[in-house]
Coordinates of N, CA and C and ligand atoms in Angstrom, one line a residue:
X1076 N -0.3 9.6 -25.5 CA -0.5 10.4 -24.3 C -0.4 11.9 -24.6
X1077 N -1.4 12.7 -24.2 CA -1.3 14.1 -24.4 C -1.3 14.8 -23.1
X1078 N -0.3 15.7 -22.9 CA -0.2 16.4 -21.6 C -0.5 17.8 -21.8
X1079 N -1.4 18.4 -21.0 CA -1.7 19.8 -21.1 C -1.4 20.5 -19.7
X1080 N -0.6 21.6 -19.8 CA -0.3 22.3 -18.6 C -1.5 23.0 -18.1
X1081 N -1.7 23.2 -16.8 CA -2.7 24.0 -16.2 C -2.1 25.4 -15.8
X1082 N -2.9 26.3 -15.3 CA -2.3 27.6 -14.9 C -1.5 27.4 -13.6
X1083 N -1.6 26.2 -13.0 CA -0.8 26.0 -11.8 C 0.4 25.2 -12.1
X1084 N 1.6 25.7 -12.0 CA 2.8 25.1 -12.3 C 3.0 23.7 -11.7
X1085 N 3.3 22.7 -12.6 CA 3.4 21.3 -12.1 C 2.2 20.5 -12.0
X1086 N 1.0 21.1 -12.3 CA -0.3 20.4 -12.3 C -0.6 20.2 -13.8
X1087 N -0.8 18.9 -14.2 CA -1.0 18.6 -15.6 C -2.2 17.8 -15.8
X1088 N -2.9 18.0 -16.9 CA -4.0 17.2 -17.4 C -3.4 16.2 -18.3
X1089 N -3.7 14.9 -18.2 CA -3.1 13.8 -19.0 C -4.3 13.1 -19.7
X1090 N -4.2 13.0 -21.0 CA -5.1 12.2 -21.8 C -4.4 11.0 -22.3
X1091 N -4.6 9.9 -21.7 CA -3.9 8.7 -22.2 C -4.3 8.2 -23.5
X1092 N -3.4 7.5 -24.2 CA -3.8 6.9 -25.5 C -4.7 5.7 -25.2
X1093 N -5.9 5.8 -25.7 CA -6.9 4.7 -25.5 C -7.1 3.9 -26.7
X1094 N -6.9 2.5 -26.5 CA -7.1 1.6 -27.6 C -8.5 1.0 -27.5
X1095 N -9.3 1.2 -28.6 CA -10.7 0.7 -28.6 C -10.7 -0.4 -29.6
X1096 N -11.5 -1.4 -29.2 CA -11.8 -2.5 -30.2 C -13.2 -3.1 -29.8
X1097 N -13.6 -4.2 -30.6 CA -15.0 -4.6 -30.3 C -15.1 -5.3 -28.9
X1098 N -14.0 -5.4 -28.2 CA -14.1 -5.9 -26.8 C -14.4 -4.8 -25.8
X1099 N -13.9 -3.6 -26.1 CA -14.0 -2.4 -25.2 C -12.8 -1.5 -25.3
X1100 N -12.1 -1.2 -24.2 CA -11.0 -0.3 -24.3 C -9.8 -0.8 -23.5
X1101 N -8.6 -0.3 -23.8 CA -7.4 -0.5 -23.0 C -6.6 0.8 -23.0
X1102 N -6.1 1.1 -21.9 CA -5.1 2.1 -21.8 C -4.1 2.0 -20.7
X1103 N -2.9 2.4 -20.8 CA -1.9 2.3 -19.7 C -2.3 3.5 -18.7
X1104 N -2.7 3.1 -17.6 CA -3.1 4.1 -16.6 C -1.9 4.9 -15.9
X1105 N -0.8 4.2 -16.0 CA 0.5 4.9 -15.6 C 1.7 4.2 -16.2
X1106 N 2.6 4.9 -16.8 CA 3.9 4.3 -17.2 C 5.0 5.3 -16.8
X1107 N 5.9 5.0 -15.9 CA 6.8 5.9 -15.3 C 7.7 6.6 -16.4
X1108 N 8.1 5.8 -17.4 CA 9.0 6.4 -18.4 C 8.2 7.3 -19.3
X1109 N 7.1 6.9 -19.7 CA 6.3 7.7 -20.7 C 5.9 9.0 -20.0
X1110 N 5.5 8.9 -18.7 CA 5.1 10.1 -17.9 C 6.3 11.1 -17.8
X1111 N 7.5 10.5 -17.5 CA 8.7 11.4 -17.4 C 9.0 12.0 -18.7
X1112 N 8.9 11.2 -19.8 CA 9.2 11.8 -21.2 C 8.3 13.0 -21.5
X1113 N 7.0 12.8 -21.2 CA 6.0 13.9 -21.6 C 5.9 15.0 -20.6
X1114 N 6.2 14.8 -19.3 CA 6.0 15.8 -18.3 C 7.4 16.4 -17.8
X1115 N 8.4 15.6 -17.9 CA 9.7 16.0 -17.3 C 9.8 15.6 -15.8
X1116 N 8.7 15.0 -15.4 CA 8.7 14.7 -13.9 C 8.9 13.2 -13.7
X1117 N 9.9 12.9 -12.7 CA 10.2 11.6 -12.3 C 9.4 11.4 -11.0
X1118 N 8.5 10.4 -11.0 CA 7.7 10.2 -9.8 C 7.7 8.7 -9.5
X1119 N 7.8 8.5 -8.2 CA 7.8 7.1 -7.7 C 6.6 6.9 -6.8
X1120 N 5.5 6.4 -7.3 CA 4.3 6.3 -6.5 C 4.5 5.1 -5.5
X1121 N 4.0 5.2 -4.3 CA 4.1 4.2 -3.3 C 2.8 3.7 -2.8
X1122 N 1.7 4.4 -3.1 CA 0.4 3.9 -2.5 C -0.7 4.3 -3.5
X1123 N -1.6 3.3 -3.7 CA -2.7 3.5 -4.6 C -4.0 3.5 -3.7
X1124 N -4.9 4.5 -3.9 CA -6.1 4.6 -3.1 C -7.3 4.5 -4.1
X1125 N -8.4 4.0 -3.5 CA -9.7 3.9 -4.3 C -10.9 4.2 -3.4
X1126 N -11.8 5.0 -3.9 CA -13.0 5.3 -3.1 C -14.2 5.2 -4.1
X1127 N -15.3 4.8 -3.5 CA -16.6 4.8 -4.3 C -17.6 5.7 -3.6
X1128 N -18.3 6.5 -4.4 CA -19.1 7.5 -3.8 C -20.4 7.7 -4.5
X1129 N -21.5 8.1 -3.9 CA -22.7 8.5 -4.5 C -22.7 9.9 -5.0
X1130 N -23.6 10.2 -5.9 CA -23.8 11.6 -6.4 C -24.0 12.6 -5.2
X1131 N -23.3 13.7 -5.2 CA -23.5 14.7 -4.1 C -22.5 14.6 -3.0
X1132 N -21.7 13.5 -3.0 CA -20.6 13.4 -2.1 C -19.5 14.4 -2.4
X1133 N -19.0 15.1 -1.4 CA -17.8 15.9 -1.6 C -16.7 15.5 -0.7
X1134 N -15.6 15.1 -1.2 CA -14.4 14.7 -0.4 C -13.4 15.7 -0.5
X1135 N -12.9 16.3 0.7 CA -11.9 17.3 0.6 C -12.3 18.6 1.3
X1136 N -11.5 19.6 1.1 CA -10.2 19.7 0.5 C -9.1 19.1 1.5
X1137 N -8.3 18.2 1.0 CA -7.3 17.5 2.0 C -5.9 17.7 1.5
X1138 N -5.0 17.7 2.4 CA -3.6 17.6 2.1 C -2.8 17.1 3.3
X1139 N -1.6 16.7 3.1 CA -0.7 16.2 4.2 C 0.4 17.2 4.2
X1140 N 0.9 17.5 5.5 CA 1.9 18.6 5.7 C 3.3 18.0 5.7
X1141 N 4.3 18.9 5.5 CA 5.7 18.7 5.7 C 6.3 17.5 5.0
X1142 N 7.0 16.6 5.6 CA 7.6 15.5 4.9 C 6.6 14.5 4.4
X1143 N 5.4 14.7 4.7 CA 4.4 13.7 4.3 C 3.5 14.2 3.1
X1144 N 3.9 15.4 2.6 CA 3.1 15.9 1.4 C 3.1 14.8 0.3
X1145 N 2.0 14.8 -0.4 CA 1.8 13.8 -1.5 C 1.5 14.4 -2.8
X1146 N 2.2 13.9 -3.9 CA 1.8 14.2 -5.2 C 0.8 13.1 -5.6
X1147 N -0.2 13.4 -6.4 CA -1.2 12.4 -6.7 C -1.5 12.4 -8.3
X1148 N -1.8 11.2 -8.8 CA -2.2 11.0 -10.1 C -3.7 10.5 -10.0
X1149 N -4.7 11.3 -10.3 CA -6.0 10.9 -10.1 C -6.8 10.5 -11.4
X1150 N -7.6 9.5 -11.2 CA -8.3 8.9 -12.3 C -9.8 8.5 -11.9
X1151 N -10.7 8.7 -12.7 CA -12.1 8.2 -12.5 C -12.3 7.0 -13.3
X1152 N -12.5 5.9 -12.6 CA -12.7 4.6 -13.3 C -14.1 4.4 -13.8
X1153 N -15.1 4.9 -12.9 CA -16.5 4.9 -13.4 C -17.2 6.1 -12.8
X1154 N -18.1 6.6 -13.5 CA -18.9 7.8 -13.0 C -18.2 9.1 -13.4
X1155 N -18.3 10.1 -12.6 CA -17.9 11.5 -12.9 C -17.7 12.3 -11.7
X1156 N -16.6 13.1 -11.7 CA -16.4 14.1 -10.6 C -16.0 15.4 -11.1
X1157 N -16.3 16.5 -10.3 CA -15.6 17.8 -10.5 C -14.4 17.8 -9.6
X1158 N -13.2 17.7 -10.1 CA -12.0 17.6 -9.3 C -11.4 19.0 -9.2
X1159 N -11.0 19.3 -7.9 CA -10.4 20.7 -7.6 C -9.1 20.5 -6.9
X1160 N -8.1 21.2 -7.4 CA -6.8 21.2 -6.8 C -6.5 22.7 -6.4
X1161 N -5.9 22.9 -5.3 CA -5.6 24.2 -4.8 C -4.1 24.4 -4.5
X1162 N -3.5 25.4 -5.1 CA -2.0 25.6 -4.8 C -1.8 26.2 -3.5
X1163 N -1.2 25.5 -2.6 CA -0.9 26.0 -1.2 C 0.6 26.1 -1.0
X1164 N 1.3 26.2 -2.1 CA 2.8 26.3 -1.9 C 3.1 27.8 -1.6
X1165 N 3.6 28.1 -0.4 CA 3.7 29.5 0.1 C 4.4 30.4 -0.9
X1166 N 5.4 29.9 -1.7 CA 6.2 30.8 -2.5 C 5.7 30.8 -4.0
X1167 N 4.6 30.1 -4.2 CA 4.1 30.0 -5.6 C 3.4 31.2 -6.1
X1168 N 3.6 31.6 -7.3 CA 2.9 32.8 -7.8 C 1.4 32.6 -8.0
X1169 N 1.0 31.3 -7.9 CA -0.4 31.0 -8.0 C -0.9 30.5 -6.6
X1170 N -0.2 30.9 -5.5 CA -0.6 30.5 -4.1 C -2.1 30.9 -3.9
X1171 N -2.9 29.9 -3.5 CA -4.3 30.2 -3.2 C -5.2 30.1 -4.4
X1172 N -4.6 29.9 -5.6 CA -5.4 29.7 -6.8 C -5.8 28.2 -6.9
X1173 N -6.9 27.9 -7.7 CA -7.3 26.5 -7.8 C -7.6 26.3 -9.3
X1174 N -7.6 24.9 -9.6 CA -7.9 24.4 -10.9 C -9.0 23.4 -10.8
X1175 N -10.0 23.5 -11.6 CA -11.2 22.6 -11.6 C -11.3 21.9 -12.9
X1176 N -11.6 20.6 -12.9 CA -11.8 19.9 -14.2 C -12.8 18.7 -14.0
X1177 N -13.6 18.4 -14.9 CA -14.4 17.3 -14.8 C -13.7 16.1 -15.3
X1178 N -13.5 15.0 -14.5 CA -12.9 13.8 -14.8 C -14.0 12.7 -14.8
X1179 N -14.0 11.9 -15.9 CA -15.0 10.9 -15.9 C -14.6 9.7 -16.7
X1180 N -15.5 8.7 -16.7 CA -15.2 7.4 -17.3 C -15.1 7.7 -18.9
X1181 N -15.9 8.7 -19.3 CA -16.0 8.9 -20.8 C -14.7 9.6 -21.3
X1182 N -14.2 10.7 -20.6 CA -13.1 11.4 -21.1 C -11.8 10.7 -20.7
X1183 N -11.8 9.8 -19.7 CA -10.7 9.1 -19.2 C -9.4 10.0 -19.0
X1184 N -9.7 11.3 -18.7 CA -8.6 12.2 -18.4 C -8.1 11.9 -17.0
X1185 N -6.8 12.2 -16.8 CA -6.2 12.1 -15.4 C -5.7 13.5 -15.1
X1186 N -5.4 13.7 -13.8 CA -4.8 14.9 -13.4 C -3.6 14.6 -12.5
X1187 N -2.5 15.2 -12.8 CA -1.3 15.0 -11.9 C -1.3 16.3 -11.0
X1188 N -1.3 16.0 -9.7 CA -1.3 17.1 -8.7 C 0.0 17.0 -7.9
X1189 N 0.9 18.0 -8.1 CA 2.2 17.9 -7.4 C 2.0 18.0 -5.9
X1190 N 3.1 17.8 -5.2 CA 3.1 18.1 -3.7 C 2.9 19.6 -3.5
X1191 N 2.3 19.9 -2.4 CA 2.0 21.3 -2.1 C 0.7 21.8 -2.5
X1192 N -0.2 20.8 -2.8 CA -1.6 21.2 -3.2 C -2.6 20.5 -2.2
X1193 N -3.7 21.2 -2.0 CA -4.9 20.6 -1.4 C -5.8 20.0 -2.5
X1194 N -6.5 19.0 -2.2 CA -7.3 18.3 -3.3 C -8.6 17.9 -2.8
X1195 N -9.6 18.0 -3.6 CA -11.0 17.5 -3.3 C -11.8 17.3 -4.6
X1196 N -12.9 16.6 -4.4 CA -13.8 16.4 -5.6 C -15.2 16.3 -5.2
X1197 N -16.1 16.7 -6.1 CA -17.5 16.6 -5.9 C -18.0 15.5 -6.9
X1198 N -18.8 14.6 -6.4 CA -19.2 13.4 -7.2 C -20.5 13.8 -8.0
X1199 N -20.4 13.6 -9.3 CA -21.5 14.1 -10.2 C -22.5 13.0 -10.5
X1200 N -22.0 11.7 -10.3 CA -22.9 10.5 -10.7 C -22.8 9.5 -9.6
X1201 N -23.9 8.7 -9.4 CA -23.9 7.6 -8.4 C -22.9 6.6 -8.8
X1202 N -22.4 5.9 -7.8 CA -21.4 4.7 -8.0 C -20.2 5.2 -8.8
X1203 N -19.7 6.3 -8.4 CA -18.4 6.8 -9.0 C -17.2 6.2 -8.2
X1204 N -16.3 5.6 -9.0 CA -15.2 5.0 -8.4 C -14.0 5.9 -8.8
X1205 N -13.3 6.4 -7.7 CA -12.1 7.3 -7.9 C -10.9 6.6 -7.5
X1206 N -9.9 6.6 -8.3 CA -8.6 5.9 -8.0 C -7.5 6.9 -8.2
X1207 N -6.5 6.8 -7.2 CA -5.4 7.7 -7.4 C -4.1 7.1 -6.8
X1208 N -3.0 7.5 -7.4 CA -1.7 7.0 -6.9 C -1.1 8.2 -6.2
X1209 N -0.4 7.8 -5.1 CA 0.3 8.8 -4.2 C 1.8 8.5 -4.1
X1210 N 2.6 9.6 -4.1 CA 4.1 9.4 -4.1 C 4.6 9.4 -2.6
X1211 N 3.7 9.4 -1.6 CA 4.1 9.3 -0.2 C 3.0 8.7 0.5
X1212 N 3.4 8.1 1.7 CA 2.4 7.2 2.4 C 1.4 8.1 3.2
X1213 N 0.3 7.6 3.4 CA -0.7 8.2 4.3 C -0.1 8.4 5.7
X1214 N -0.3 9.5 6.3 CA 0.1 9.8 7.7 C -0.9 10.6 8.4
X1215 N -1.7 9.9 9.2 CA -2.9 10.5 9.8 C -2.5 11.8 10.6
X1216 N -1.4 11.8 11.2 CA -1.0 13.0 12.0 C -0.6 14.2 11.2
X1217 N -0.3 13.9 9.9 CA 0.1 15.0 9.0 C -1.1 15.5 8.2
X1218 N -2.3 14.8 8.4 CA -3.5 15.2 7.6 C -4.0 16.6 7.9
X1219 N -4.3 17.4 7.0 CA -4.9 18.7 7.2 C -6.0 18.9 6.2
X1220 N -6.8 20.0 6.3 CA -7.8 20.3 5.3 C -8.3 21.7 5.3
X1221 N -9.0 22.1 4.2 CA -9.6 23.4 4.1 C -11.0 23.2 3.8
X1222 N -11.9 23.9 4.4 CA -13.4 23.8 4.2 C -13.7 24.0 2.7
X1223 N -14.6 23.2 2.2 CA -14.8 23.2 0.7 C -15.3 24.6 0.2
X1224 N -16.1 25.2 1.0 CA -16.8 26.5 0.6 C -16.1 27.7 1.1
X1225 N -14.7 27.6 1.2 CA -13.9 28.7 1.8 C -14.1 30.0 1.0
X1226 N -14.3 31.1 1.6 CA -14.6 32.3 0.9 C -13.4 32.9 0.2
X1227 N -12.3 32.6 0.7 CA -11.0 33.2 0.1 C -10.8 32.4 -1.2
X1228 N -10.9 31.1 -1.2 CA -10.7 30.3 -2.4 C -11.8 30.5 -3.4
X1229 N -13.0 30.6 -2.9 CA -14.2 30.9 -3.7 C -14.3 29.9 -4.9
X1230 N -14.3 28.7 -4.5 CA -14.5 27.6 -5.5 C -15.9 27.5 -6.0
X1231 N -16.2 27.5 -7.3 CA -17.5 27.2 -7.8 C -17.7 25.7 -8.0
X1232 N -18.4 25.1 -7.1 CA -18.6 23.6 -7.2 C -19.8 23.3 -8.1
X1233 N -20.5 24.2 -8.5 CA -21.7 24.0 -9.5 C -22.7 23.0 -8.9
X1234 N -23.1 23.2 -7.6 CA -24.1 22.3 -7.1 C -25.0 23.1 -6.0
X1235 N -26.1 22.5 -5.7 CA -27.0 23.0 -4.7 C -26.6 22.5 -3.3
X1236 N -26.3 23.3 -2.3 CA -25.7 22.9 -1.0 C -26.6 21.9 -0.3
X1237 N -27.9 21.9 -0.5 CA -28.8 21.0 0.3 C -28.6 19.6 -0.1
X1238 N -27.9 19.3 -1.3 CA -27.8 17.9 -1.7 C -26.4 17.3 -1.4
X1239 N -25.6 18.1 -0.6 CA -24.3 17.7 -0.3 C -24.1 16.6 0.7
X1240 N -23.2 15.6 0.5 CA -22.9 14.6 1.5 C -21.5 14.7 1.9
X1241 N -21.2 15.1 3.1 CA -19.8 15.3 3.6 C -19.5 14.5 4.8
X1242 N -18.3 14.1 5.1 CA -17.9 13.4 6.3 C -18.0 14.4 7.5
X1243 N -18.1 13.9 8.7 CA -18.1 14.8 9.9 C -16.8 15.7 9.8
X1244 N -15.7 15.0 9.5 CA -14.4 15.7 9.4 C -14.4 16.8 8.5
X1245 N -14.9 16.6 7.2 CA -14.9 17.6 6.2 C -15.9 18.8 6.5
X1246 N -16.9 18.5 7.3 CA -17.8 19.6 7.6 C -17.2 20.6 8.6
X1247 N -16.2 20.2 9.3 CA -15.5 21.0 10.3 C -14.1 21.5 10.0
X1248 N -13.8 21.4 8.7 CA -12.4 21.8 8.3 C -12.2 23.3 8.5
X1249 N -11.0 23.8 8.7 CA -10.7 25.2 8.9 C -10.7 26.0 7.6
X1250 N -10.7 27.3 7.8 CA -10.7 28.1 6.6 C -9.2 28.3 6.1
X1251 N -9.1 28.7 4.8 CA -7.8 29.0 4.2 C -7.0 30.0 5.0
X1252 N -7.8 31.1 5.4 CA -7.2 32.3 6.1 C -6.6 31.8 7.5
X1253 N -7.4 30.9 8.1 CA -6.9 30.5 9.5 C -5.6 29.6 9.4
X1254 N -5.4 29.0 8.3 CA -4.2 28.2 8.1 C -3.0 28.9 7.6
X1255 N -3.3 29.9 6.6 CA -2.2 30.4 5.8 C -2.1 32.0 5.9
X1256 N -2.9 32.6 6.7 CA -2.8 34.1 6.8 C -1.5 34.6 7.4
Ligands
T46_1609 C1 -6.6 9.0 2.7 C2 -6.5 7.7 3.6 C3 -7.5 7.4 4.5 N1 -7.4 6.2 5.2 C4 -8.4 5.9 6.1 C5 -8.7 7.0 7.2 C6 -10.2 6.8 7.4 O1 -10.5 5.9 8.4 C7 -10.8 6.3 6.1 C8 -11.5 7.3 5.2 O2 -10.5 8.4 5.1 P1 -11.1 9.8 4.6 O3 -12.4 10.1 5.1 O4 -10.0 10.8 4.8 O5 -11.2 9.5 3.0 P2 -11.3 10.6 1.9 O6 -12.3 11.7 2.4 O7 -11.7 9.9 0.6 O8 -9.9 11.3 1.8 C9 -9.2 11.5 0.6 O9 -10.0 12.5 -0.1 C10 -9.2 13.5 -0.8 C11 -10.0 13.9 -2.0 C12 -7.8 13.2 -1.1 O10 -7.3 13.7 -2.1 C13 -7.1 12.5 -0.1 O11 -6.1 11.7 -0.7 C14 -7.8 11.8 0.9 O12 -7.8 12.6 2.1 O13 -9.6 5.7 5.4 C15 -6.3 5.3 5.0 O14 -6.2 4.3 5.7 N2 -5.3 5.7 4.1 C16 -5.4 6.8 3.4 O15 -4.5 7.0 2.5

């Protein structure tokens, strides 16, 4: 397992040790002790989520507020995404900054996103399966979001807008300024 720090404190890129043989591959997608040993973070995940999306789908930017904030360990099981995490911790030196990374079946990289972040991803291939562990339960009343093309965040999604597929909810999310100014 190789852990790389990002420029956002507490947000790590994880490259698991992958065992290849003539049957295919095996890797431990999460091991609490190994994770703590390499990152210094003790995390107790309580909920696993999975979504399947076509190319051009953009899910996010989402977060849960207050006591329902979630840390996430995200993995692409098949396909490919551009994954984006935004630091929305008010006292963070990187408040409002984001980190983007391509996660896919080939690189098998994972991203650990701590509490206090908004998260979203753009799907780069059809039939992409996105799987992630959360350290807090879903709470609909605590759900919030930031519009994906927010001018303050200025995220480069590397796509042509006419090919985007968003939920009704995600189309109408507020701006970063309106939430945090
Ligand atoms: C997140 C969630 C949703 N739901 C229900 C609520 C809706 O009826 C349905 C679809 O939810 P939504 O459209 O919010 O799904 P995504 O757009 O994939 O949301 C996720 O996308 C971004 C990228 C994230 O990081 C969040 O974890 C999560 O918000 O599943 C549940 O029952 N439990 C859950 O934990």
